[in-house]
Every structure is written in C-alpha cells, then in structure tokens.
Amino acid sequence: MGEELRKISLPVTGMSCATCARRVEKELSATEGVSAASVNLAVERATVEYDPDTVGPEALIRSVEDAGYGVEKREAGFGVTGMSCASCVGRVEKALRRVPGVLDANVNLATERATVEYLAGSAERRAFERAVEGAGYGVVREEGSDEDARGHEYGRLRGQFLLAAALTVLVLIGSLPMMLGLMAPARWLNFVLLALATPVQFWAGWRFYRGAWGALKHGQANMNTLVAVGTSAAYLYSVAATLAPGLFEGRADVYFDTSSLIVTLILLGRLLEARARGRTGEAIKKLAGLRAKTARVVREGEELDMPVEEVEVGDEVVVRPGEKVPVDGVVVGGESALDEAMISGEPMPVAKREGDEVIGATINRTGTFRFRATKVGRDTVLAQIMRMVEEAQGSKAPIQRLADRISGIFVPVVMVLATLTFLVWLVFGPEPAFTLALLNFVAVLIIACPCAMGLATPTSIMVGTGRGAERGILVKGGEALEAAHRLTTVVLDKTGTLTKGEPRLTDVIPANGITRDEILRLAASAERGSEHPLGEAIVAGARHLGLAEPEDFDAPTGRGVRAIVEGRRVLVGSRTLMDEYGISEDGLAPALERLSGEGKTPVLVAVDGEPAGIVAVADTVREESREAVEALKKMGLKVAMITGDNEHSAHAVARTLGIERVLAEVLPEQKSGEVKKLQAEGEVVAMVGDGINDAPALAKADVGIAIGTGTDVAMEAADLTLISGDVRGVGRAIRLSRATMRNIRQNLFWAFAYNVVLIPVAAGALYPFFGEAGFLNPVFAAAAMALSSVTVVSNALRLRRAGLD
C-alpha cells in the first residue's frame, strides 16, 4: 500500500439490521487497497480508509452494491464564469474533483455550466464554489439565473471592449506618424501613449491577468497565460524604452499600439463569441417560452383563472379554442384537435376525445374540452424535455474529451515554443535582434491560444441537441449523438413501432350472395358481447353501419362467438367452430390461405347455417413505416425487424416494408441476445422499440431509440427518444448525428489546422524566403485568433438550419 491513506464516508442505503452492516463492512474490508472499514447502522454511513493508488471511490461504491446495498449519490449544477478555452475547463474539473466526496465533475464551455456528482452528506455547494473560485474562475450564485449572469458578464465585457477600443484608437493615431516615418521618435509622445495604453492593459485586460494567476496558483498555464505574458512583454518593453531609452542604445521604439490592439481584438473576439454562443441556447429558450402562463381550473363548480404553477394533480381544467394546454392530463369531456408540433415536430393537428392524453404547451385548435391534470410542474412532458435537452447540451462527446486532453498539454508546449523562438531570434536574428525576438515571441503566444479547440465540440453538441428537440428528437447526451453516426444496422421492433400495435379490420370478403356491409354488420353485432381483441377490432370497423344488439350470446373458449342477430343465427370464428356446426368452407379456402400468407388473421362468418364469408383482422402497418425503411436503406444502413410473432406473420409484414432480415418468434428476454449476435458480426446496432420488453435490447444496443408514444421504461433505457412516435424520426435522428459530427470535424480541423499552420509562421519560418515581410505581426495574430473562435461558433450555428428530412 501507498504511504498516505485517505478516508471517505459513504452514505449507505438499504440497511435494516446489524447483519446488513456487517455484510457491507465485510465486503469493503475485502476490497483490495482498503486498510480499514467500519459501518454505523444508526447514521447509515460507512467510513473507509483506503490507498488511493490501489483503489478509488468508484470501486468502493461497487463493493457496497455487490453486497446488495446502495450508495446515495447526488448531483449539483451551477454556472461558471471566466472560462475561455478547453484548458480552463480542465482546470475547473480538476479543482472540483479534488473536493472530498466528489465522484465526478463535468464542465461544459459552451453552456458555461459545471455538473458535479457527489456523495450525499459528504460535500456541499459552498465547497464546490470555493474550489472553482480557488482555480481563478467565478460562480453563478443561486439568487441569479445563469442567463442573468451571462447577461451581466456580456455587459461588463462590452464596457471593457468599448473603453479599450476608444483608447486604442488614440494610441494608433499617436503611433501612426512614427510608424510611417513622418516624425522621429519623441519621448514626450511615448509618455502620452503610455498613459493611454495602461488602462487598456490593466483594466480592460485585467481578466487575462486574473485567469493567468488562477492557473499559476495551481502550477498550470492556460489561454489567459498566453495573452497576459504576450501583451505584458510588449507593454513592459515599451515602458522600459520610454522610461530608460539608454538601455536600448538610444532607440525609443515602443509597441504600445501592439499590446493595446491585441487586448482590444481579443476582447472583440470574446464579445462576438459570447453573442454567438448566446444563440446556441435558443432551443431551451423556445421550449421555456411554450409554457402557458395561466390555467382555467374548475373548483367547487366555478371556473377560476390562476397561474399555471397553482394547478394541482386531479384538478379539472377547461381549454378553449386557441388556448394552450397548461399541464399534462387526460380528456374527460369534449373533443378537439391539438397542434403538437412544438413538442413532436409534426405539423398535423391530432384529434383528441375522452380518454386521450394531452400534453402541456400544445395548442387547442378547434373545440372546447375539459381534462383532468395528471402531471404538473417539473413532472410535465415539457419540463422533462427541457431537462433532457439541458443535460444533453451539458454533456461531453468522446471526441471532445480527446480535444480537451490535447488542449491541456497544448498551452505548456506553446510556452516552450515561444521561449525557444525568442532565444533563437535573440541569438541568431538580424538587428535589432531583441525587438524581432520579442515580436515573434508575442506572435507565437497570441496565435496559439486554443480557444477554438475548446469551443469546437461543445457548441456543435449544444446546437445539434437543440435542433433535435425542435424536431421531436430527444438526445440523452453527446455520447449518444456521436455513436449514432457510426451505425451500420437498425433493428426495428414490429409491434407498436412498425405497426400500430392494435388489431384492426382489414378485409371483408362476402360469399353466397350476401353483401359486404351486411356480413360485416352481422358479424360485428354478434361480436358486441365479446371481449376478445379480434372481436373488438371487428366491432370498431363496423360502427358506422348501426349495429344491432345480439341475443342468446355465447363465446366458446378460443373458437369464436355465436349469437342471434335480428332473428338470424350468426357464427363468427375459426375453422374449428365451423366444423362443430357442420359448415363447410365452400370455396373460401384460397382466400383463407391468401390472408394468412399476408400475416392477417382470417375469421369465418356463417349465417343461418350457411357460409357467409370472411372478415380479416391484423395489426396494421403504420402508413409512414415503408417510407422510414426506404429512407434508412438510402442512407446505407441495413434494416432488420424483430418480433415475437410467428414466422408467417413476421415475413408478411417484412415483405410489405421491404425488409430482408427478419428475427421472428423472439421472446422478450431474447431480444437483447439478438442485438448482441449482430454486434458480434461486427455491426454497430441501433435498436428501435416502444415497450417494456424492448428495454433490455435498447440498453444493450450501441444506440437505443425509443418511440415516445411507448412506455417510460423504454424511454429511460434509450439513448434517443422520438416524441412523436413516428418511426421516420429514426432516419432524422441519424441524419442529425451525421450532420453534428461533420460539423464537429470541420470545427476541429480548422482549430487544429489554424494552430499547426500559423505557429511556424508566427515563429518566423517565412523570414528566409520573404525577409521582414514574412513576419506575422502580433496584431494580426490577435485578429486571427479572435476570428478563429468566432468562425467555430458560427459554423456550429449552421446546424440550426440542418435539413433532417
């Protein structure tokens, strides 16, 4: 074991007696790297002394869970101000992870938010705030929203830029005559330039010094370090040349214009970047703006208008035409059509009648209806969608972690390169060697700021998930969004996904002179007393015919029904039922075979002892399913269908949809095994389903896609959720992933290429070919650096217009 042991207190859940405590203690003590473990049942906590070189908190938590108990974990989120690049993100994350009790910390540069997972009772928000502030950054306090804080920060940044710009213009005007050789260097003018440049350097540019000092305290360097060191070098050289020109052999050249213009340009870049980044969160703002402000609630027989926050579960709410549905509920009276486009992305109004669910924030287009509130506040669908979008926008894709790691080592490498550049030009450069060495040193530091690298991924993830939410595609996180673009095979569950999930009347084939409507009306009237799904489907398909009340009704188990309908003896059922009454198929056999081959369930009908025809029932294919399958194939994806149905029915549906690979007669518990087999064949698999029995397969797949009209369990297990229930959304989700990843690659390419190409230029690599014209002026380096960040964010914003159809 290592020399220095650590101690941790784990809040254990599920213990009920001394035996439980002993079991947890024994499991922890047996964990490699643990030197001592004790469990207190009264306070439900385990105190563990362990060697951090051998075991970590995650392994200790697994030991408790292996013993059959849980560890209470919590999550806190808050805004962080002052971050400018990926190395800032790494520093804040590192500071938060050092707080005792913290299990993990995730910081997103685009949303400027930190999310901390910690052990309940072992850490508090104030400790997180101190850690962030100790790293040199600011924290958004609870009393103000993140948006308010960003607005305040934007206003302050704008004020600093405007002052810096005004003073820099004066500095440039004062420097221009000397730069153009219109006048000899004048010491008095240098003092004027010093007075103008100092507020720019130390007031407008103070944020760079503050950030650099925060990094230095932890023995690190970041983008602020590069700017602070680079501008300070130019400024301090100019101060020395102004105050003691004799040190430079009588030369009084100053570069106040360079230091001031660099600070001003970088502030301008930050300002434009902040403005553009503000637009990346518009999806959340749009969702928040959808909420109704008031509700008309019936209490004690009276209709009362009240704030939507005061609506309670069980309240009866009235919605008139043109109004928004205030909360989620179930219709108890009236009929209407609701515009659900803002939730599902689908433009067609949806009919609602008694018993149907309604979603808060949707718009009532036609009639007045009443509904009973079932979900209010944070439990509504809209609130859940907003939480999922916020979590997804704050998450990291694996590709971003790579960029973060590169950025983390990039700054120290740049510091070394800048120093080497300075020394090489100082020793081997032409006169004035010191001046050229200094300018190249500053140019390398400024051009290499890794802002664009830090923004390349999170801004694209943020805009991409927001765009998905607008089209009814909910993404759990950046990892799912990245994984979806690599898919090679999509496995579609049949029932409820490709089909409507309930049997419907599909065919009516009359025989022996009876009309189509007559046979259907008689069969449906006889079935009115049946509770069998097939009977209910026949009744539903014939309601428009005006059904009669059956008499002498009987339902022989599993064979069908018999009844007297308007004085006529009617039999509806299987061949077995017909055989029992001695009724032949009388030429209906070919039709029976054909319907069975199409995956339908044929039901024979006899009237007064004579065969009258066939009615067929099937779980009908959704209208959009074929279009969805064709779209997936056009995208180069293999499509498979999985179902518990028999081979006959499954292949009939597959033929209709153009699906070649069919996995039929698969039991619910076997679905995840089928997904695993496909993965073993080298396929990257998406599983699309809507039921509880699909949840294991959704979790097992590389990307699980839940149909939003399905169960909460399926949606919880999935990586992506299609709110509308339209299976065409699968193709949209994959196109969204591909567009987002393409956008991220473009951003990373330009961010890396910019640094790789321009650092050698800044170091003077072109001097042997172009002489002094080959130098990269530090001012142009600052402009290019600022432009690179704005370009990356602007490119990410193009995703808002991404075509997903």
PDB file of N, CA and C in Angstrom, residues 58-133:
ATOM      1  N   GLU A  58     -15.056   4.887  -6.772  1.00  0.00           N
ATOM      2  CA  GLU A  58     -15.975   4.134  -7.628  1.00  0.00           C
ATOM      3  C   GLU A  58     -15.938   2.650  -7.285  1.00  0.00           C
ATOM      4  N   ALA A  59     -14.718   2.120  -7.027  1.00  0.00           N
ATOM      5  CA  ALA A  59     -14.580   0.698  -6.674  1.00  0.00           C
ATOM      6  C   ALA A  59     -15.208   0.419  -5.314  1.00  0.00           C
ATOM      7  N   LEU A  60     -15.090   1.370  -4.386  1.00  0.00           N
ATOM      8  CA  LEU A  60     -15.696   1.199  -3.065  1.00  0.00           C
ATOM      9  C   LEU A  60     -17.217   1.173  -3.170  1.00  0.00           C
ATOM     10  N   ILE A  61     -17.759   2.038  -4.022  1.00  0.00           N
ATOM     11  CA  ILE A  61     -19.211   2.052  -4.231  1.00  0.00           C
ATOM     12  C   ILE A  61     -19.670   0.730  -4.825  1.00  0.00           C
ATOM     13  N   ARG A  62     -18.877   0.192  -5.795  1.00  0.00           N
ATOM     14  CA  ARG A  62     -19.226  -1.107  -6.396  1.00  0.00           C
ATOM     15  C   ARG A  62     -19.237  -2.210  -5.346  1.00  0.00           C
ATOM     16  N   SER A  63     -18.309  -2.139  -4.384  1.00  0.00           N
ATOM     17  CA  SER A  63     -18.260  -3.150  -3.325  1.00  0.00           C
ATOM     18  C   SER A  63     -19.539  -3.122  -2.490  1.00  0.00           C
ATOM     19  N   VAL A  64     -20.019  -1.914  -2.171  1.00  0.00           N
ATOM     20  CA  VAL A  64     -21.266  -1.783  -1.405  1.00  0.00           C
ATOM     21  C   VAL A  64     -22.432  -2.348  -2.215  1.00  0.00           C
ATOM     22  N   GLU A  65     -22.447  -2.024  -3.515  1.00  0.00           N
ATOM     23  CA  GLU A  65     -23.534  -2.504  -4.374  1.00  0.00           C
ATOM     24  C   GLU A  65     -23.467  -4.020  -4.543  1.00  0.00           C
ATOM     25  N   ASP A  66     -22.253  -4.577  -4.600  1.00  0.00           N
ATOM     26  CA  ASP A  66     -22.099  -6.036  -4.693  1.00  0.00           C
ATOM     27  C   ASP A  66     -22.637  -6.732  -3.462  1.00  0.00           C
ATOM     28  N   ALA A  67     -22.600  -6.022  -2.333  1.00  0.00           N
ATOM     29  CA  ALA A  67     -23.136  -6.592  -1.092  1.00  0.00           C
ATOM     30  C   ALA A  67     -24.657  -6.536  -1.059  1.00  0.00           C
ATOM     31  N   GLY A  68     -25.260  -5.870  -2.057  1.00  0.00           N
ATOM     32  CA  GLY A  68     -26.715  -5.801  -2.136  1.00  0.00           C
ATOM     33  C   GLY A  68     -27.313  -4.504  -1.618  1.00  0.00           C
ATOM     34  N   TYR A  69     -26.481  -3.478  -1.456  1.00  0.00           N
ATOM     35  CA  TYR A  69     -26.973  -2.205  -0.912  1.00  0.00           C
ATOM     36  C   TYR A  69     -26.614  -1.077  -1.877  1.00  0.00           C
ATOM     37  N   GLY A  70     -27.041   0.123  -1.545  1.00  0.00           N
ATOM     38  CA  GLY A  70     -26.794   1.246  -2.423  1.00  0.00           C
ATOM     39  C   GLY A  70     -25.991   2.333  -1.734  1.00  0.00           C
ATOM     40  N   VAL A  71     -25.480   3.247  -2.531  1.00  0.00           N
ATOM     41  CA  VAL A  71     -24.782   4.423  -2.008  1.00  0.00           C
ATOM     42  C   VAL A  71     -25.512   5.651  -2.560  1.00  0.00           C
ATOM     43  N   GLU A  72     -25.929   6.529  -1.660  1.00  0.00           N
ATOM     44  CA  GLU A  72     -26.710   7.695  -2.076  1.00  0.00           C
ATOM     45  C   GLU A  72     -25.810   8.731  -2.735  1.00  0.00           C
ATOM     46  N   LYS A  73     -26.102   8.977  -4.019  1.00  0.00           N
ATOM     47  CA  LYS A  73     -25.335   9.980  -4.768  1.00  0.00           C
ATOM     48  C   LYS A  73     -26.259  11.128  -5.163  1.00  0.00           C
ATOM     49  N   ARG A  74     -25.689  12.287  -5.239  1.00  0.00           N
ATOM     50  CA  ARG A  74     -26.466  13.457  -5.652  1.00  0.00           C
ATOM     51  C   ARG A  74     -25.738  14.210  -6.751  1.00  0.00           C
ATOM     52  N   GLU A  75     -26.477  15.121  -7.371  1.00  0.00           N
ATOM     53  CA  GLU A  75     -25.897  15.896  -8.476  1.00  0.00           C
ATOM     54  C   GLU A  75     -26.218  17.375  -8.279  1.00  0.00           C
ATOM     55  N   ALA A  76     -25.237  18.214  -8.523  1.00  0.00           N
ATOM     56  CA  ALA A  76     -25.427  19.661  -8.423  1.00  0.00           C
ATOM     57  C   ALA A  76     -24.934  20.315  -9.695  1.00  0.00           C
ATOM     58  N   GLY A  77     -25.660  21.316 -10.138  1.00  0.00           N
ATOM     59  CA  GLY A  77     -25.242  22.055 -11.327  1.00  0.00           C
ATOM     60  C   GLY A  77     -25.233  23.545 -11.048  1.00  0.00           C
ATOM     61  N   PHE A  78     -24.279  24.267 -11.604  1.00  0.00           N
ATOM     62  CA  PHE A  78     -24.203  25.712 -11.406  1.00  0.00           C
ATOM     63  C   PHE A  78     -23.380  26.334 -12.535  1.00  0.00           C
ATOM     64  N   GLY A  79     -23.572  27.634 -12.732  1.00  0.00           N
ATOM     65  CA  GLY A  79     -22.861  28.341 -13.777  1.00  0.00           C
ATOM     66  C   GLY A  79     -21.457  28.727 -13.347  1.00  0.00           C
ATOM     67  N   VAL A  80     -20.539  28.725 -14.304  1.00  0.00           N
ATOM     68  CA  VAL A  80     -19.147  29.122 -14.059  1.00  0.00           C
ATOM     69  C   VAL A  80     -18.809  30.253 -15.024  1.00  0.00           C
ATOM     70  N   THR A  81     -18.229  31.324 -14.529  1.00  0.00           N
ATOM     71  CA  THR A  81     -17.850  32.447 -15.379  1.00  0.00           C
ATOM     72  C   THR A  81     -16.326  32.550 -15.486  1.00  0.00           C
ATOM     73  N   GLY A  82     -15.881  33.196 -16.561  1.00  0.00           N
ATOM     74  CA  GLY A  82     -14.447  33.461 -16.721  1.00  0.00           C
ATOM     75  C   GLY A  82     -13.703  32.434 -17.525  1.00  0.00           C
ATOM     76  N   MET A  83     -14.378  31.365 -17.991  1.00  0.00           N
ATOM     77  CA  MET A  83     -13.687  30.344 -18.785  1.00  0.00           C
ATOM     78  C   MET A  83     -13.560  30.823 -20.237  1.00  0.00           C
ATOM     79  N   SER A  84     -12.455  30.458 -20.862  1.00  0.00           N
ATOM     80  CA  SER A  84     -12.256  30.906 -22.238  1.00  0.00           C
ATOM     81  C   SER A  84     -11.772  29.806 -23.169  1.00  0.00           C
ATOM     82  N   CYS A  85     -11.299  28.693 -22.630  1.00  0.00           N
ATOM     83  CA  CYS A  85     -10.755  27.650 -23.514  1.00  0.00           C
ATOM     84  C   CYS A  85     -10.835  26.299 -22.818  1.00  0.00           C
ATOM     85  N   ALA A  86     -10.415  25.264 -23.551  1.00  0.00           N
ATOM     86  CA  ALA A  86     -10.506  23.907 -23.032  1.00  0.00           C
ATOM     87  C   ALA A  86      -9.638  23.694 -21.797  1.00  0.00           C
ATOM     88  N   SER A  87      -8.517  24.398 -21.716  1.00  0.00           N
ATOM     89  CA  SER A  87      -7.668  24.223 -20.533  1.00  0.00           C
ATOM     90  C   SER A  87      -8.351  24.806 -19.295  1.00  0.00           C
ATOM     91  N   CYS A  88      -9.192  25.838 -19.490  1.00  0.00           N
ATOM     92  CA  CYS A  88      -9.982  26.363 -18.367  1.00  0.00           C
ATOM     93  C   CYS A  88     -10.935  25.274 -17.871  1.00  0.00           C
ATOM     94  N   VAL A  89     -11.570  24.599 -18.822  1.00  0.00           N
ATOM     95  CA  VAL A  89     -12.496  23.516 -18.480  1.00  0.00           C
ATOM     96  C   VAL A  89     -11.777  22.447 -17.668  1.00  0.00           C
ATOM     97  N   GLY A  90     -10.615  22.033 -18.144  1.00  0.00           N
ATOM     98  CA  GLY A  90      -9.847  21.006 -17.434  1.00  0.00           C
ATOM     99  C   GLY A  90      -9.467  21.437 -16.029  1.00  0.00           C
ATOM    100  N   ARG A  91      -9.135  22.720 -15.877  1.00  0.00           N
ATOM    101  CA  ARG A  91      -8.722  23.222 -14.566  1.00  0.00           C
ATOM    102  C   ARG A  91      -9.886  23.215 -13.576  1.00  0.00           C
ATOM    103  N   VAL A  92     -11.056  23.664 -14.029  1.00  0.00           N
ATOM    104  CA  VAL A  92     -12.231  23.685 -13.148  1.00  0.00           C
ATOM    105  C   VAL A  92     -12.624  22.253 -12.765  1.00  0.00           C
ATOM    106  N   GLU A  93     -12.608  21.349 -13.751  1.00  0.00           N
ATOM    107  CA  GLU A  93     -12.947  19.955 -13.463  1.00  0.00           C
ATOM    108  C   GLU A  93     -11.982  19.361 -12.441  1.00  0.00           C
ATOM    109  N   LYS A  94     -10.701  19.636 -12.615  1.00  0.00           N
ATOM    110  CA  LYS A  94      -9.684  19.103 -11.702  1.00  0.00           C
ATOM    111  C   LYS A  94      -9.883  19.642 -10.290  1.00  0.00           C
ATOM    112  N   ALA A  95     -10.195  20.941 -10.190  1.00  0.00           N
ATOM    113  CA  ALA A  95     -10.405  21.552  -8.873  1.00  0.00           C
ATOM    114  C   ALA A  95     -11.618  20.947  -8.186  1.00  0.00           C
ATOM    115  N   LEU A  96     -12.684  20.706  -8.938  1.00  0.00           N
ATOM    116  CA  LEU A  96     -13.904  20.136  -8.351  1.00  0.00           C
ATOM    117  C   LEU A  96     -13.701  18.689  -7.930  1.00  0.00           C
ATOM    118  N   ARG A  97     -12.944  17.927  -8.730  1.00  0.00           N
ATOM    119  CA  ARG A  97     -12.727  16.514  -8.391  1.00  0.00           C
ATOM    120  C   ARG A  97     -11.878  16.351  -7.145  1.00  0.00           C
ATOM    121  N   ARG A  98     -11.119  17.407  -6.786  1.00  0.00           N
ATOM    122  CA  ARG A  98     -10.292  17.327  -5.577  1.00  0.00           C
ATOM    123  C   ARG A  98     -11.103  17.557  -4.303  1.00  0.00           C
ATOM    124  N   VAL A  99     -12.346  18.041  -4.442  1.00  0.00           N
ATOM    125  CA  VAL A  99     -13.187  18.277  -3.261  1.00  0.00           C
ATOM    126  C   VAL A  99     -13.565  16.922  -2.667  1.00  0.00           C
ATOM    127  N   PRO A 100     -13.333  16.710  -1.366  1.00  0.00           N
ATOM    128  CA  PRO A 100     -13.688  15.426  -0.746  1.00  0.00           C
ATOM    129  C   PRO A 100     -15.172  15.110  -0.948  1.00  0.00           C
ATOM    130  N   GLY A 101     -15.456  13.870  -1.354  1.00  0.00           N
ATOM    131  CA  GLY A 101     -16.841  13.450  -1.557  1.00  0.00           C
ATOM    132  C   GLY A 101     -17.300  13.559  -2.992  1.00  0.00           C
ATOM    133  N   VAL A 102     -16.532  14.252  -3.844  1.00  0.00           N
ATOM    134  CA  VAL A 102     -16.925  14.391  -5.252  1.00  0.00           C
ATOM    135  C   VAL A 102     -16.494  13.150  -6.025  1.00  0.00           C
ATOM    136  N   LEU A 103     -17.450  12.579  -6.771  1.00  0.00           N
ATOM    137  CA  LEU A 103     -17.168  11.389  -7.559  1.00  0.00           C
ATOM    138  C   LEU A 103     -16.758  11.744  -8.983  1.00  0.00           C
ATOM    139  N   ASP A 104     -17.414  12.770  -9.539  1.00  0.00           N
ATOM    140  CA  ASP A 104     -17.076  13.175 -10.895  1.00  0.00           C
ATOM    141  C   ASP A 104     -17.524  14.618 -11.106  1.00  0.00           C
ATOM    142  N   ALA A 105     -16.869  15.291 -12.033  1.00  0.00           N
ATOM    143  CA  ALA A 105     -17.228  16.671 -12.377  1.00  0.00           C
ATOM    144  C   ALA A 105     -17.130  16.829 -13.882  1.00  0.00           C
ATOM    145  N   ASN A 106     -18.125  17.477 -14.448  1.00  0.00           N
ATOM    146  CA  ASN A 106     -18.163  17.692 -15.890  1.00  0.00           C
ATOM    147  C   ASN A 106     -18.456  19.169 -16.149  1.00  0.00           C
ATOM    148  N   VAL A 107     -17.596  19.843 -16.894  1.00  0.00           N
ATOM    149  CA  VAL A 107     -17.759  21.271 -17.169  1.00  0.00           C
ATOM    150  C   VAL A 107     -17.902  21.465 -18.670  1.00  0.00           C
ATOM    151  N   ASN A 108     -18.903  22.234 -19.075  1.00  0.00           N
ATOM    152  CA  ASN A 108     -19.160  22.493 -20.488  1.00  0.00           C
ATOM    153  C   ASN A 108     -18.862  23.949 -20.807  1.00  0.00           C
ATOM    154  N   LEU A 109     -17.951  24.157 -21.732  1.00  0.00           N
ATOM    155  CA  LEU A 109     -17.540  25.518 -22.069  1.00  0.00           C
ATOM    156  C   LEU A 109     -18.648  26.279 -22.790  1.00  0.00           C
ATOM    157  N   ALA A 110     -19.396  25.587 -23.654  1.00  0.00           N
ATOM    158  CA  ALA A 110     -20.437  26.265 -24.431  1.00  0.00           C
ATOM    159  C   ALA A 110     -21.579  26.748 -23.545  1.00  0.00           C
ATOM    160  N   THR A 111     -22.010  25.915 -22.590  1.00  0.00           N
ATOM    161  CA  THR A 111     -23.114  26.315 -21.712  1.00  0.00           C
ATOM    162  C   THR A 111     -22.616  27.038 -20.474  1.00  0.00           C
ATOM    163  N   GLU A 112     -21.292  27.018 -20.252  1.00  0.00           N
ATOM    164  CA  GLU A 112     -20.670  27.636 -19.069  1.00  0.00           C
ATOM    165  C   GLU A 112     -21.304  27.105 -17.774  1.00  0.00           C
ATOM    166  N   ARG A 113     -21.459  25.776 -17.738  1.00  0.00           N
ATOM    167  CA  ARG A 113     -22.047  25.138 -16.558  1.00  0.00           C
ATOM    168  C   ARG A 113     -21.181  23.981 -16.085  1.00  0.00           C
ATOM    169  N   ALA A 114     -21.185  23.780 -14.766  1.00  0.00           N
ATOM    170  CA  ALA A 114     -20.496  22.645 -14.164  1.00  0.00           C
ATOM    171  C   ALA A 114     -21.538  21.718 -13.551  1.00  0.00           C
ATOM    172  N   THR A 115     -21.367  20.423 -13.747  1.00  0.00           N
ATOM    173  CA  THR A 115     -22.237  19.425 -13.125  1.00  0.00           C
ATOM    174  C   THR A 115     -21.362  18.521 -12.267  1.00  0.00           C
ATOM    175  N   VAL A 116     -21.725  18.414 -10.985  1.00  0.00           N
ATOM    176  CA  VAL A 116     -20.907  17.661 -10.037  1.00  0.00           C
ATOM    177  C   VAL A 116     -21.717  16.502  -9.459  1.00  0.00           C
ATOM    178  N   GLU A 117     -21.158  15.294  -9.527  1.00  0.00           N
ATOM    179  CA  GLU A 117     -21.762  14.130  -8.869  1.00  0.00           C
ATOM    180  C   GLU A 117     -20.989  13.887  -7.577  1.00  0.00           C
ATOM    181  N   TYR A 118     -21.725  13.801  -6.466  1.00  0.00           N
ATOM    182  CA  TYR A 118     -21.035  13.678  -5.178  1.00  0.00           C
ATOM    183  C   TYR A 118     -21.817  12.781  -4.217  1.00  0.00           C
ATOM    184  N   LEU A 119     -21.144  12.375  -3.169  1.00  0.00           N
ATOM    185  CA  LEU A 119     -21.764  11.537  -2.149  1.00  0.00           C
ATOM    186  C   LEU A 119     -22.621  12.404  -1.231  1.00  0.00           C
ATOM    187  N   ALA A 120     -23.859  11.976  -1.012  1.00  0.00           N
ATOM    188  CA  ALA A 120     -24.771  12.743  -0.165  1.00  0.00           C
ATOM    189  C   ALA A 120     -24.179  12.927   1.229  1.00  0.00           C
ATOM    190  N   GLY A 121     -24.199  14.145   1.719  1.00  0.00           N
ATOM    191  CA  GLY A 121     -23.716  14.436   3.062  1.00  0.00           C
ATOM    192  C   GLY A 121     -22.221  14.578   3.181  1.00  0.00           C
ATOM    193  N   SER A 122     -21.496  14.337   2.079  1.00  0.00           N
ATOM    194  CA  SER A 122     -20.032  14.407   2.141  1.00  0.00           C
ATOM    195  C   SER A 122     -19.474  15.693   1.542  1.00  0.00           C
ATOM    196  N   ALA A 123     -20.298  16.426   0.841  1.00  0.00           N
ATOM    197  CA  ALA A 123     -19.848  17.673   0.226  1.00  0.00           C
ATOM    198  C   ALA A 123     -21.037  18.611   0.118  1.00  0.00           C
ATOM    199  N   GLU A 124     -20.755  19.870  -0.023  1.00  0.00           N
ATOM    200  CA  GLU A 124     -21.823  20.857  -0.148  1.00  0.00           C
ATOM    201  C   GLU A 124     -21.477  21.857  -1.248  1.00  0.00           C
ATOM    202  N   ARG A 125     -22.496  22.584  -1.691  1.00  0.00           N
ATOM    203  CA  ARG A 125     -22.312  23.513  -2.805  1.00  0.00           C
ATOM    204  C   ARG A 125     -21.225  24.547  -2.528  1.00  0.00           C
ATOM    205  N   ARG A 126     -21.167  25.022  -1.281  1.00  0.00           N
ATOM    206  CA  ARG A 126     -20.186  26.056  -0.954  1.00  0.00           C
ATOM    207  C   ARG A 126     -18.759  25.560  -1.205  1.00  0.00           C
ATOM    208  N   ALA A 127     -18.525  24.264  -0.948  1.00  0.00           N
ATOM    209  CA  ALA A 127     -17.191  23.695  -1.181  1.00  0.00           C
ATOM    210  C   ALA A 127     -16.873  23.695  -2.677  1.00  0.00           C
ATOM    211  N   PHE A 128     -17.910  23.430  -3.509  1.00  0.00           N
ATOM    212  CA  PHE A 128     -17.696  23.452  -4.956  1.00  0.00           C
ATOM    213  C   PHE A 128     -17.368  24.875  -5.410  1.00  0.00           C
ATOM    214  N   GLU A 129     -18.102  25.841  -4.856  1.00  0.00           N
ATOM    215  CA  GLU A 129     -17.882  27.243  -5.231  1.00  0.00           C
ATOM    216  C   GLU A 129     -16.476  27.699  -4.856  1.00  0.00           C
ATOM    217  N   ARG A 130     -16.039  27.298  -3.646  1.00  0.00           N
ATOM    218  CA  ARG A 130     -14.682  27.672  -3.217  1.00  0.00           C
ATOM    219  C   ARG A 130     -13.635  27.070  -4.132  1.00  0.00           C
ATOM    220  N   ALA A 131     -13.862  25.811  -4.564  1.00  0.00           N
ATOM    221  CA  ALA A 131     -12.905  25.134  -5.450  1.00  0.00           C
ATOM    222  C   ALA A 131     -12.800  25.860  -6.790  1.00  0.00           C
ATOM    223  N   VAL A 132     -13.946  26.264  -7.336  1.00  0.00           N
ATOM    224  CA  VAL A 132     -13.959  26.966  -8.630  1.00  0.00           C
ATOM    225  C   VAL A 132     -13.281  28.326  -8.496  1.00  0.00           C
ATOM    226  N   GLU A 133     -13.622  29.045  -7.423  1.00  0.00           N
ATOM    227  CA  GLU A 133     -13.030  30.368  -7.213  1.00  0.00           C
ATOM    228  C   GLU A 133     -11.532  30.259  -6.947  1.00  0.00           C
TER     229      GLU A 133
END
